Amino acid sequence: MSTVEWRDLGLVELAYPYALDAVSDRERDTIERRRKRADRLTAAAFDDTVDAVRETLAELVAIDACPATAEVEDRLMRALDRVLAPTRDRTGTFARFGRWCAFRRGER
């Protein structure tokens, strides 16, 4: 059995908070620089850990997901309509498209 020694074991340990987005922007930049400088095995271990953590989180979210209530969905759609409301530019043509690209409850 062979033993693999990584030069930057601390980087692999940082994969957990990195994957959970539990680091500041400055820390994220530092981790990403360390990842770029890491040896191939350490970088692969870091990437595998980040992928595994994110995959686990996605599965947990899917297990506990529930649809939004009609009231929450309606409030969200109205907010999107306000933000994405059509505006005319100086030429009189629409600069942005209006309706949010999702079906509202009861509208098809």
CSV table of C-alpha atoms in Angstrom, one decimal:
chain,number,residue,atom,x,y,z
A,1,MET,CA,0.0,0.0,0.0
A,2,SER,CA,1.5,3.3,-1.0
A,3,THR,CA,1.2,6.5,1.1
A,4,VAL,CA,0.4,9.8,-0.7
A,5,GLU,CA,1.8,12.9,1.0
A,6,TRP,CA,0.4,16.2,-0.1
A,7,ARG,CA,2.6,19.2,0.2
A,8,ASP,CA,-0.3,21.4,1.2
A,9,LEU,CA,-2.6,19.4,3.5
A,10,GLY,CA,-4.0,22.7,4.9
A,11,LEU,CA,-5.4,23.5,1.5
A,12,VAL,CA,-7.4,20.3,1.5
A,13,GLU,CA,-8.8,21.1,4.9
A,14,LEU,CA,-9.9,24.5,3.6
A,15,ALA,CA,-12.0,22.8,0.9
A,16,TYR,CA,-14.8,22.3,3.4
A,17,PRO,CA,-15.4,26.0,4.3
A,18,TYR,CA,-14.6,27.0,0.7
A,19,ALA,CA,-17.3,24.6,-0.6
A,20,LEU,CA,-19.8,25.9,1.9
A,21,ASP,CA,-19.0,29.5,0.9
A,22,ALA,CA,-18.1,30.1,4.6
A,23,VAL,CA,-15.0,32.2,3.7
A,24,SER,CA,-14.7,35.9,3.0
A,25,ASP,CA,-13.9,37.2,-0.5
A,26,ARG,CA,-10.3,37.8,0.6
A,27,GLU,CA,-10.0,34.3,2.0
A,28,ARG,CA,-11.5,32.8,-1.2
A,29,ASP,CA,-8.9,34.6,-3.3
A,30,THR,CA,-6.1,33.3,-1.1
A,31,ILE,CA,-7.4,29.8,-1.2
A,32,GLU,CA,-7.8,30.0,-5.0
A,33,ARG,CA,-4.2,31.2,-5.4
A,34,ARG,CA,-3.0,28.3,-3.2
A,35,ARG,CA,-5.0,25.9,-5.3
A,36,LYS,CA,-3.3,27.2,-8.5
A,37,ARG,CA,0.1,26.7,-6.9
A,38,ALA,CA,-0.6,23.3,-5.4
A,39,ASP,CA,0.8,20.1,-6.7
A,40,ARG,CA,-1.4,17.9,-8.9
A,41,LEU,CA,-2.4,15.5,-6.1
A,42,THR,CA,-3.3,18.2,-3.6
A,43,ALA,CA,-5.3,20.2,-6.2
A,44,ALA,CA,-7.2,17.0,-7.2
A,45,ALA,CA,-7.9,16.2,-3.5
A,46,PHE,CA,-9.1,19.8,-3.0
A,47,ASP,CA,-11.4,19.6,-6.1
A,48,ASP,CA,-12.8,16.2,-5.1
A,49,THR,CA,-13.6,17.5,-1.6
A,50,VAL,CA,-15.3,20.6,-2.9
A,51,ASP,CA,-17.3,18.6,-5.3
A,52,ALA,CA,-18.3,16.0,-2.7
A,53,VAL,CA,-19.4,18.7,-0.2
A,54,ARG,CA,-21.4,20.6,-2.8
A,55,GLU,CA,-23.0,17.4,-4.1
A,56,THR,CA,-24.0,16.4,-0.6
A,57,LEU,CA,-25.6,19.9,0.0
A,58,ALA,CA,-27.5,19.6,-3.2
A,59,GLU,CA,-28.9,16.3,-2.2
A,60,LEU,CA,-29.9,17.6,1.2
A,61,VAL,CA,-31.7,20.6,-0.3
A,62,ALA,CA,-33.6,18.4,-2.7
A,63,ILE,CA,-34.7,16.1,0.1
A,64,ASP,CA,-36.1,19.0,2.1
A,65,ALA,CA,-37.5,21.1,-0.8
A,66,CYS,CA,-41.1,22.3,-0.7
A,67,PRO,CA,-43.0,24.5,-3.2
A,68,ALA,CA,-43.5,28.1,-2.4
A,69,THR,CA,-47.0,29.1,-1.2
A,70,ALA,CA,-49.2,30.9,-3.7
A,71,GLU,CA,-48.7,34.2,-1.7
A,72,VAL,CA,-44.9,33.9,-1.8
A,73,GLU,CA,-44.9,33.0,-5.5
A,74,ASP,CA,-47.2,35.9,-6.3
A,75,ARG,CA,-45.0,38.4,-4.3
A,76,LEU,CA,-41.9,37.1,-6.0
A,77,MET,CA,-43.4,37.4,-9.5
A,78,ARG,CA,-44.7,41.0,-8.8
A,79,ALA,CA,-41.2,42.0,-7.6
A,80,LEU,CA,-39.6,40.5,-10.7
A,81,ASP,CA,-42.2,42.3,-12.9
A,82,ARG,CA,-41.2,45.6,-11.3
A,83,VAL,CA,-37.5,45.0,-11.7
A,84,LEU,CA,-37.9,43.7,-15.3
A,85,ALA,CA,-40.6,46.2,-16.4
A,86,PRO,CA,-40.1,47.3,-20.0
A,87,THR,CA,-38.4,50.7,-20.3
A,88,ARG,CA,-38.1,52.7,-23.5
A,89,ASP,CA,-34.8,54.1,-24.6
A,90,ARG,CA,-34.4,57.5,-26.4
A,91,THR,CA,-35.5,56.0,-29.7
A,92,GLY,CA,-38.8,54.8,-28.3
A,93,THR,CA,-38.0,51.1,-28.6
A,94,PHE,CA,-38.0,48.8,-25.6
A,95,ALA,CA,-34.6,48.7,-23.9
A,96,ARG,CA,-35.4,45.7,-21.8
A,97,PHE,CA,-38.0,43.0,-22.0
A,98,GLY,CA,-40.8,43.1,-19.5
A,99,ARG,CA,-42.5,39.9,-18.3
A,100,TRP,CA,-40.5,37.5,-16.2
A,101,CYS,CA,-40.0,34.3,-18.2
A,102,ALA,CA,-41.9,32.0,-15.9
A,103,PHE,CA,-45.6,31.0,-15.8
A,104,ARG,CA,-47.5,32.6,-13.0
A,105,ARG,CA,-50.0,30.4,-11.2
A,106,GLY,CA,-53.0,30.0,-13.4
A,107,GLU,CA,-51.5,31.7,-16.4
A,108,ARG,CA,-50.4,29.5,-19.3
